[in-house]
């Protein structure tokens, strides 16, 4: 009998501090940076985002999302035998955010025997990170290397923003989303398709690094917005169609499209290219901003908990991010 993986539970967490566009515009004005709610909404569709407190890290956000996913799945931390965290804003250079989060889960569990010894590692594919991580966990479950995985996207992008650049600092937010992925004898994840092309590394990056105790280069995000937009729309359609072909399905079989929540125009363009009505497009970018690797699981959990997405629905998840990386996962919930 073939072995599959299915999502058994979802969870998400947003830090309490919520900034509307007006709130952010007021803060930026103090830095002599001009922006407005109308300017941000027109270009991005974003109306608000959440920022973590200075002492809160990606592992803290991921921990809260993971607890909710475990609760939704009816599982304890001790039943997890694989942890993968997708993040490009890790707590530290090393160890991995996954190992730090593993310890927090072990400390919170009555029985830490399972989770304290299971493999835990990070995946760094920026905004495609959750799609990458979910695909890796699916492959490990299919081969029998794991039975039950926590797959988490967690980011504190507010730490790497240049608040003198209004073209980027208004786009991003902090948050985390998580799923429990379990072995199953019925199909859950149907197909995936992953890609990367390093020749585009310069259009979206944080080019700094640590050397000799100092930051060499810039530790802040830079982006060529027009180049990203042009590339994103094309590769997202290609990845979605390749994934459908692998599963022997068509556009019409998609109940919900959950793209990386970066820009409403990119999201709507992708839906139109897949001939999907905008009513099938899951949108949370207006309230969360771009939360990078956290955006897809955040949108998934919000839609599951609201009752919009139901068990048995077929979902297309797709992301594109710095690297340049992109990919898609097709699954039945």
mmCIF file of C-alpha atoms in Angstrom:
data_model
loop_
_atom_site.group_PDB
_atom_site.id
_atom_site.type_symbol
_atom_site.label_atom_id
_atom_site.label_comp_id
_atom_site.label_asym_id
_atom_site.label_seq_id
_atom_site.Cartn_x
_atom_site.Cartn_y
_atom_site.Cartn_z
ATOM 1 C CA UNK A 1 0.000 0.000 0.000
ATOM 2 C CA UNK A 2 1.354 3.416 -0.935
ATOM 3 C CA UNK A 3 2.140 5.825 1.866
ATOM 4 C CA UNK A 4 0.925 9.441 1.703
ATOM 5 C CA UNK A 5 0.946 12.512 3.948
ATOM 6 C CA UNK A 6 -2.022 14.634 5.004
ATOM 7 C CA UNK A 7 -2.465 17.838 6.975
ATOM 8 C CA UNK A 8 -4.070 16.928 10.291
ATOM 9 C CA UNK A 9 -4.137 20.371 11.889
ATOM 10 C CA UNK A 10 -3.270 24.012 11.263
ATOM 11 C CA UNK A 11 -2.262 26.882 13.517
ATOM 12 C CA UNK A 12 -1.041 30.464 13.321
ATOM 13 C CA UNK A 13 0.066 33.336 15.493
ATOM 14 C CA UNK A 14 0.404 37.084 15.017
ATOM 15 C CA UNK A 15 2.216 39.329 17.505
ATOM 16 C CA UNK A 16 -0.174 41.660 19.362
ATOM 17 C CA UNK A 17 1.163 44.930 17.950
ATOM 18 C CA UNK A 18 -0.921 45.771 14.869
ATOM 19 C CA UNK A 19 -0.035 48.748 12.694
ATOM 20 C CA UNK A 20 -2.486 50.113 10.173
ATOM 21 C CA UNK A 21 -1.140 52.009 7.201
ATOM 22 C CA UNK A 22 -2.030 55.231 8.987
ATOM 23 C CA UNK A 23 -0.080 54.114 12.071
ATOM 24 C CA UNK A 24 2.951 53.261 9.965
ATOM 25 C CA UNK A 25 2.716 56.474 7.960
ATOM 26 C CA UNK A 26 2.769 58.467 11.195
ATOM 27 C CA UNK A 27 5.886 56.645 12.399
ATOM 28 C CA UNK A 28 7.609 57.110 9.045
ATOM 29 C CA UNK A 29 6.769 60.819 8.989
ATOM 30 C CA UNK A 30 8.973 61.196 12.049
ATOM 31 C CA UNK A 31 11.824 59.921 9.854
ATOM 32 C CA UNK A 32 10.873 62.334 7.035
ATOM 33 C CA UNK A 33 9.576 59.420 4.927
ATOM 34 C CA UNK A 34 6.325 60.216 3.161
ATOM 35 C CA UNK A 35 3.622 57.612 2.551
ATOM 36 C CA UNK A 36 -0.124 57.199 3.070
ATOM 37 C CA UNK A 37 -2.855 54.613 3.367
ATOM 38 C CA UNK A 38 -4.047 55.336 -0.190
ATOM 39 C CA UNK A 39 -0.518 55.002 -1.638
ATOM 40 C CA UNK A 40 0.084 51.636 0.071
ATOM 41 C CA UNK A 41 -3.341 50.147 -0.681
ATOM 42 C CA UNK A 42 -3.273 51.159 -4.337
ATOM 43 C CA UNK A 43 0.104 49.508 -4.963
ATOM 44 C CA UNK A 44 -0.080 46.468 -2.691
ATOM 45 C CA UNK A 45 -3.532 45.858 -1.221
ATOM 46 C CA UNK A 46 -2.018 45.992 2.272
ATOM 47 C CA UNK A 47 -3.966 47.792 5.002
ATOM 48 C CA UNK A 48 -2.252 46.550 8.181
ATOM 49 C CA UNK A 49 0.545 44.348 9.491
ATOM 50 C CA UNK A 50 1.832 43.042 12.826
ATOM 51 C CA UNK A 51 5.273 43.730 14.324
ATOM 52 C CA UNK A 52 6.865 41.637 17.045
ATOM 53 C CA UNK A 53 8.207 43.176 20.256
ATOM 54 C CA UNK A 54 12.003 43.646 20.374
ATOM 55 C CA UNK A 55 12.527 40.606 22.620
ATOM 56 C CA UNK A 56 10.362 38.243 20.504
ATOM 57 C CA UNK A 57 12.060 35.961 17.966
ATOM 58 C CA UNK A 58 10.903 33.741 15.118
ATOM 59 C CA UNK A 59 11.016 30.693 17.403
ATOM 60 C CA UNK A 60 8.616 32.413 19.827
ATOM 61 C CA UNK A 61 6.084 33.085 17.072
ATOM 62 C CA UNK A 62 6.564 29.587 15.649
ATOM 63 C CA UNK A 63 6.093 28.032 19.077
ATOM 64 C CA UNK A 64 2.670 29.663 19.481
ATOM 65 C CA UNK A 65 1.575 28.608 15.984
ATOM 66 C CA UNK A 66 2.856 25.067 16.554
ATOM 67 C CA UNK A 67 0.864 24.702 19.778
ATOM 68 C CA UNK A 68 -2.325 25.656 17.961
ATOM 69 C CA UNK A 69 -1.605 23.231 15.107
ATOM 70 C CA UNK A 70 -0.964 20.402 17.568
ATOM 71 C CA UNK A 71 -4.194 21.175 19.373
ATOM 72 C CA UNK A 72 -6.129 21.215 16.096
ATOM 73 C CA UNK A 73 -4.620 17.853 15.147
ATOM 74 C CA UNK A 74 -5.352 16.367 18.575
ATOM 75 C CA UNK A 75 -1.665 15.567 19.054
ATOM 76 C CA UNK A 76 0.916 16.209 21.741
ATOM 77 C CA UNK A 77 4.457 17.428 21.126
ATOM 78 C CA UNK A 78 5.762 13.988 22.127
ATOM 79 C CA UNK A 79 4.088 12.484 19.046
ATOM 80 C CA UNK A 80 6.112 14.633 16.606
ATOM 81 C CA UNK A 81 9.136 12.983 14.988
ATOM 82 C CA UNK A 82 10.211 15.739 12.556
ATOM 83 C CA UNK A 83 10.372 19.541 12.782
ATOM 84 C CA UNK A 84 11.055 21.775 9.792
ATOM 85 C CA UNK A 85 11.034 25.554 10.162
ATOM 86 C CA UNK A 86 10.969 27.777 7.086
ATOM 87 C CA UNK A 87 12.475 31.158 7.939
ATOM 88 C CA UNK A 88 14.837 33.780 6.594
ATOM 89 C CA UNK A 89 14.898 35.639 9.930
ATOM 90 C CA UNK A 90 16.339 32.985 12.273
ATOM 91 C CA UNK A 91 16.877 33.601 15.982
ATOM 92 C CA UNK A 92 20.653 33.382 15.527
ATOM 93 C CA UNK A 93 23.290 32.259 13.027
ATOM 94 C CA UNK A 94 23.176 28.800 14.609
ATOM 95 C CA UNK A 95 21.772 26.582 15.983
ATOM 96 C CA UNK A 96 18.704 26.414 13.776
ATOM 97 C CA UNK A 97 15.452 28.044 14.777
ATOM 98 C CA UNK A 98 13.928 24.553 14.516
ATOM 99 C CA UNK A 99 16.215 23.270 17.289
ATOM 100 C CA UNK A 100 15.398 26.259 19.487
ATOM 101 C CA UNK A 101 11.689 25.763 18.879
ATOM 102 C CA UNK A 102 12.063 22.013 19.527
ATOM 103 C CA UNK A 103 13.446 22.781 22.989
ATOM 104 C CA UNK A 104 10.577 25.154 23.757
ATOM 105 C CA UNK A 105 8.067 22.478 22.754
ATOM 106 C CA UNK A 106 9.883 19.860 24.826
ATOM 107 C CA UNK A 107 9.819 22.130 27.866
ATOM 108 C CA UNK A 108 6.084 22.687 27.453
ATOM 109 C CA UNK A 109 5.271 18.976 27.043
ATOM 110 C CA UNK A 110 4.467 16.511 29.811
ATOM 111 C CA UNK A 111 6.269 13.848 27.806
ATOM 112 C CA UNK A 112 9.227 15.183 25.823
ATOM 113 C CA UNK A 113 10.750 11.812 24.944
ATOM 114 C CA UNK A 114 9.674 11.956 21.312
ATOM 115 C CA UNK A 115 10.191 15.556 20.300
ATOM 116 C CA UNK A 116 13.448 15.996 22.241
ATOM 117 C CA UNK A 117 15.270 13.552 19.977
ATOM 118 C CA UNK A 118 13.628 13.978 16.585
ATOM 119 C CA UNK A 119 15.377 15.648 13.621
ATOM 120 C CA UNK A 120 14.878 19.405 13.446
ATOM 121 C CA UNK A 121 16.227 21.790 10.822
ATOM 122 C CA UNK A 122 15.553 25.045 8.999
ATOM 123 C CA UNK A 123 14.757 25.588 5.332
ATOM 124 C CA UNK A 124 15.807 28.920 3.830
ATOM 125 C CA UNK A 125 13.964 29.711 0.611
ATOM 126 C CA UNK A 126 12.620 33.101 1.730
ATOM 127 C CA UNK A 127 8.969 33.543 0.671
ATOM 128 C CA UNK A 128 8.887 30.081 -0.949
ATOM 129 C CA UNK A 129 10.113 28.566 2.308
ATOM 130 C CA UNK A 130 6.877 26.978 3.481
ATOM 131 C CA UNK A 131 6.241 25.331 0.101
ATOM 132 C CA UNK A 132 9.798 23.965 0.159
ATOM 133 C CA UNK A 133 9.484 22.768 3.767
ATOM 134 C CA UNK A 134 6.129 21.097 3.169
ATOM 135 C CA UNK A 135 7.537 19.279 0.130
ATOM 136 C CA UNK A 136 10.542 18.026 2.132
ATOM 137 C CA UNK A 137 8.326 16.810 4.990
ATOM 138 C CA UNK A 138 6.007 15.067 2.518
ATOM 139 C CA UNK A 139 8.954 13.262 0.922
ATOM 140 C CA UNK A 140 10.289 12.145 4.306
ATOM 141 C CA UNK A 141 6.901 10.828 5.363
ATOM 142 C CA UNK A 142 6.388 9.022 2.060
ATOM 143 C CA UNK A 143 9.725 7.222 2.456
ATOM 144 C CA UNK A 144 9.048 6.295 6.080
ATOM 145 C CA UNK A 145 11.752 8.557 7.501
ATOM 146 C CA UNK A 146 9.054 10.312 9.562
ATOM 147 C CA UNK A 147 5.485 9.659 10.610
ATOM 148 C CA UNK A 148 4.295 12.982 11.959
ATOM 149 C CA UNK A 149 5.891 16.338 11.201
ATOM 150 C CA UNK A 150 5.532 19.907 12.363
ATOM 151 C CA UNK A 151 6.074 22.234 9.407
ATOM 152 C CA UNK A 152 6.311 25.871 10.410
ATOM 153 C CA UNK A 153 6.833 29.200 8.669
ATOM 154 C CA UNK A 154 7.944 31.951 11.051
ATOM 155 C CA UNK A 155 9.338 35.416 10.371
ATOM 156 C CA UNK A 156 10.260 38.697 12.061
ATOM 157 C CA UNK A 157 10.869 40.720 8.906
ATOM 158 C CA UNK A 158 10.465 43.971 10.829
ATOM 159 C CA UNK A 159 14.075 43.420 12.000
ATOM 160 C CA UNK A 160 15.536 43.660 8.489
ATOM 161 C CA UNK A 161 13.534 46.554 7.022
ATOM 162 C CA UNK A 162 14.999 49.864 5.922
ATOM 163 C CA UNK A 163 12.516 52.355 7.359
ATOM 164 C CA UNK A 164 13.893 55.104 5.139
ATOM 165 C CA UNK A 165 12.768 53.194 2.009
ATOM 166 C CA UNK A 166 9.011 53.509 1.612
ATOM 167 C CA UNK A 167 8.966 51.096 -1.334
ATOM 168 C CA UNK A 168 9.905 48.165 0.931
ATOM 169 C CA UNK A 169 9.242 48.994 4.586
ATOM 170 C CA UNK A 170 5.467 49.227 4.078
ATOM 171 C CA UNK A 171 5.243 45.732 2.613
ATOM 172 C CA UNK A 172 6.274 43.352 5.360
ATOM 173 C CA UNK A 173 5.015 42.042 8.683
ATOM 174 C CA UNK A 174 5.788 39.433 11.320
ATOM 175 C CA UNK A 175 3.959 36.203 12.112
ATOM 176 C CA UNK A 176 3.973 32.420 12.024
ATOM 177 C CA UNK A 177 1.889 29.569 10.661
ATOM 178 C CA UNK A 178 2.160 25.831 11.192
ATOM 179 C CA UNK A 179 0.718 22.503 10.114
ATOM 180 C CA UNK A 180 0.891 18.981 11.487
ATOM 181 C CA UNK A 181 1.580 16.627 8.580
ATOM 182 C CA UNK A 182 0.845 12.938 9.186
ATOM 183 C CA UNK A 183 1.350 9.647 7.372
ATOM 184 C CA UNK A 184 -1.858 8.388 5.756
ATOM 185 C CA UNK A 185 -3.081 5.644 3.471
ATOM 186 C CA UNK A 186 -5.213 8.176 1.560
ATOM 187 C CA UNK A 187 -3.759 10.986 -0.561
ATOM 188 C CA UNK A 188 -3.332 14.403 1.033
ATOM 189 C CA UNK A 189 -0.431 16.084 -0.699
ATOM 190 C CA UNK A 190 -0.958 15.221 -4.352
ATOM 191 C CA UNK A 191 2.082 16.781 -6.046
ATOM 192 C CA UNK A 192 4.693 19.492 -5.722
ATOM 193 C CA UNK A 193 7.036 21.402 -8.002
ATOM 194 C CA UNK A 194 10.098 23.346 -6.769
ATOM 195 C CA UNK A 195 12.572 25.578 -8.603
ATOM 196 C CA UNK A 196 15.343 28.134 -8.095
ATOM 197 C CA UNK A 197 17.508 30.350 -10.292
ATOM 198 C CA UNK A 198 20.395 32.131 -8.596
ATOM 199 C CA UNK A 199 20.964 34.545 -11.467
ATOM 200 C CA UNK A 200 18.154 36.660 -9.977
ATOM 201 C CA UNK A 201 19.797 36.881 -6.546
ATOM 202 C CA UNK A 202 20.222 40.656 -6.727
ATOM 203 C CA UNK A 203 16.578 41.672 -7.227
ATOM 204 C CA UNK A 204 15.494 40.690 -3.708
ATOM 205 C CA UNK A 205 18.087 40.174 -0.992
ATOM 206 C CA UNK A 206 19.647 41.141 2.319
ATOM 207 C CA UNK A 207 23.270 41.367 1.161
ATOM 208 C CA UNK A 208 25.013 41.691 4.517
ATOM 209 C CA UNK A 209 26.902 39.035 6.476
ATOM 210 C CA UNK A 210 28.745 38.705 9.778
ATOM 211 C CA UNK A 211 32.539 38.596 9.733
ATOM 212 C CA UNK A 212 34.944 39.148 12.617
ATOM 213 C CA UNK A 213 32.167 40.375 14.866
ATOM 214 C CA UNK A 214 30.971 43.015 12.412
ATOM 215 C CA UNK A 215 28.247 43.248 9.779
ATOM 216 C CA UNK A 216 29.838 43.387 6.329
ATOM 217 C CA UNK A 217 27.545 44.943 3.740
ATOM 218 C CA UNK A 218 23.937 45.928 4.387
ATOM 219 C CA UNK A 219 21.818 43.952 6.881
ATOM 220 C CA UNK A 220 18.618 45.440 5.427
ATOM 221 C CA UNK A 221 16.291 44.209 2.705
ATOM 222 C CA UNK A 222 16.605 45.597 -0.814
ATOM 223 C CA UNK A 223 14.237 44.876 -3.696
ATOM 224 C CA UNK A 224 13.695 45.742 -7.331
ATOM 225 C CA UNK A 225 9.905 45.708 -7.182
ATOM 226 C CA UNK A 226 9.226 45.807 -10.924
ATOM 227 C CA UNK A 227 11.646 42.956 -11.640
ATOM 228 C CA UNK A 228 10.136 40.842 -8.874
ATOM 229 C CA UNK A 229 6.610 41.461 -10.153
ATOM 230 C CA UNK A 230 7.447 40.447 -13.733
ATOM 231 C CA UNK A 231 9.246 37.304 -12.676
ATOM 232 C CA UNK A 232 6.709 36.251 -10.031
ATOM 233 C CA UNK A 233 3.602 36.186 -12.212
ATOM 234 C CA UNK A 234 5.196 33.978 -14.849
ATOM 235 C CA UNK A 235 6.908 31.432 -12.609
ATOM 236 C CA UNK A 236 3.895 31.026 -10.328
ATOM 237 C CA UNK A 237 1.686 30.068 -13.253
ATOM 238 C CA UNK A 238 4.307 27.634 -14.564
ATOM 239 C CA UNK A 239 4.758 25.957 -11.174
ATOM 240 C CA UNK A 240 1.022 25.626 -10.646
ATOM 241 C CA UNK A 241 0.479 24.052 -14.057
ATOM 242 C CA UNK A 242 3.414 21.668 -13.601
ATOM 243 C CA UNK A 243 2.008 20.568 -10.257
ATOM 244 C CA UNK A 244 -1.450 20.005 -11.717
ATOM 245 C CA UNK A 245 0.062 17.932 -14.532
ATOM 246 C CA UNK A 246 1.909 15.718 -12.042
ATOM 247 C CA UNK A 247 -1.387 15.061 -10.251
ATOM 248 C CA UNK A 248 -3.314 14.551 -13.532
ATOM 249 C CA UNK A 249 -5.660 17.378 -12.596
ATOM 250 C CA UNK A 250 -6.688 20.679 -14.220
ATOM 251 C CA UNK A 251 -7.393 24.270 -13.183
ATOM 252 C CA UNK A 252 -11.034 23.340 -12.672
ATOM 253 C CA UNK A 253 -10.086 20.907 -9.888
ATOM 254 C CA UNK A 254 -8.726 23.700 -7.665
ATOM 255 C CA UNK A 255 -11.155 24.746 -4.941
ATOM 256 C CA UNK A 256 -8.878 27.372 -3.406
ATOM 257 C CA UNK A 257 -5.709 29.136 -4.494
ATOM 258 C CA UNK A 258 -3.473 30.137 -1.564
ATOM 259 C CA UNK A 259 -0.540 32.078 -2.992
ATOM 260 C CA UNK A 260 2.247 33.738 -1.063
ATOM 261 C CA UNK A 261 0.671 36.909 0.271
ATOM 262 C CA UNK A 262 3.015 39.542 -1.159
ATOM 263 C CA UNK A 263 1.016 41.864 -3.369
ATOM 264 C CA UNK A 264 -2.666 41.690 -4.320
ATOM 265 C CA UNK A 265 -1.874 42.476 -7.967
ATOM 266 C CA UNK A 266 0.506 39.514 -8.278
ATOM 267 C CA UNK A 267 -2.035 37.260 -6.570
ATOM 268 C CA UNK A 268 -4.932 38.348 -8.779
ATOM 269 C CA UNK A 269 -2.816 38.057 -11.949
ATOM 270 C CA UNK A 270 -1.888 34.482 -11.047
ATOM 271 C CA UNK A 271 -5.516 33.542 -10.400
ATOM 272 C CA UNK A 272 -6.561 34.967 -13.765
ATOM 273 C CA UNK A 273 -3.803 33.067 -15.577
ATOM 274 C CA UNK A 274 -5.112 29.860 -13.989
ATOM 275 C CA UNK A 275 -8.634 30.821 -15.099
ATOM 276 C CA UNK A 276 -9.821 30.883 -11.495
ATOM 277 C CA UNK A 277 -12.489 33.342 -10.326
ATOM 278 C CA UNK A 278 -11.186 35.760 -7.713
ATOM 279 C CA UNK A 279 -13.741 34.249 -5.328
ATOM 280 C CA UNK A 280 -11.423 31.207 -5.129
ATOM 281 C CA UNK A 281 -8.415 33.321 -4.143
ATOM 282 C CA UNK A 282 -7.516 33.333 -0.447
ATOM 283 C CA UNK A 283 -6.455 36.843 0.569
ATOM 284 C CA UNK A 284 -4.956 37.859 3.921
ATOM 285 C CA UNK A 285 -2.270 40.249 2.647
ATOM 286 C CA UNK A 286 -4.577 43.153 3.455
ATOM 287 C CA UNK A 287 -4.377 42.385 7.188
ATOM 288 C CA UNK A 288 -0.986 40.682 7.539
ATOM 289 C CA UNK A 289 1.229 42.277 4.894
ATOM 290 C CA UNK A 290 3.979 40.114 3.436
ATOM 291 C CA UNK A 291 5.102 37.690 6.159
ATOM 292 C CA UNK A 292 7.439 35.773 3.837
ATOM 293 C CA UNK A 293 7.592 32.052 4.731
ATOM 294 C CA UNK A 294 4.752 32.507 7.235
ATOM 295 C CA UNK A 295 2.260 33.937 4.753
ATOM 296 C CA UNK A 296 0.880 30.720 3.232
ATOM 297 C CA UNK A 297 0.334 28.814 6.504
ATOM 298 C CA UNK A 298 -1.116 31.974 8.083
ATOM 299 C CA UNK A 299 -3.615 32.305 5.235
ATOM 300 C CA UNK A 300 -4.383 28.576 5.348
ATOM 301 C CA UNK A 301 -5.083 28.563 9.074
ATOM 302 C CA UNK A 302 -7.203 31.723 8.952
ATOM 303 C CA UNK A 303 -9.343 30.232 6.193
ATOM 304 C CA UNK A 304 -9.713 26.844 7.889
ATOM 305 C CA UNK A 305 -10.716 28.400 11.195
ATOM 306 C CA UNK A 306 -13.203 30.757 9.539
ATOM 307 C CA UNK A 307 -14.880 27.774 7.851
ATOM 308 C CA UNK A 308 -14.103 29.000 4.340
ATOM 309 C CA UNK A 309 -11.810 26.032 3.620
ATOM 310 C CA UNK A 310 -13.273 22.651 4.543
ATOM 311 C CA UNK A 311 -12.061 19.083 4.775
ATOM 312 C CA UNK A 312 -11.990 17.548 1.304
ATOM 313 C CA UNK A 313 -11.213 20.807 -0.518
ATOM 314 C CA UNK A 314 -8.365 20.813 -3.050
ATOM 315 C CA UNK A 315 -5.845 23.582 -2.445
ATOM 316 C CA UNK A 316 -3.065 25.019 -4.585
ATOM 317 C CA UNK A 317 -0.324 26.565 -2.451
ATOM 318 C CA UNK A 318 2.339 28.550 -4.295
ATOM 319 C CA UNK A 319 5.185 30.846 -3.381
ATOM 320 C CA UNK A 320 7.965 32.873 -4.934
ATOM 321 C CA UNK A 321 10.842 34.546 -3.115
ATOM 322 C CA UNK A 322 14.420 35.708 -3.049
ATOM 323 C CA UNK A 323 17.004 33.392 -4.460
ATOM 324 C CA UNK A 324 15.133 33.421 -6.757
ATOM 325 C CA UNK A 325 13.015 30.476 -5.539
ATOM 326 C CA UNK A 326 9.531 29.382 -6.448
ATOM 327 C CA UNK A 327 7.242 26.378 -6.214
ATOM 328 C CA UNK A 328 3.788 24.959 -5.645
ATOM 329 C CA UNK A 329 2.087 22.203 -3.673
ATOM 330 C CA UNK A 330 -1.296 20.715 -4.549
ATOM 331 C CA UNK A 331 -3.155 18.986 -1.733
ATOM 332 C CA UNK A 332 -6.517 17.751 -0.546
ATOM 333 C CA UNK A 333 -7.253 18.848 2.977
#
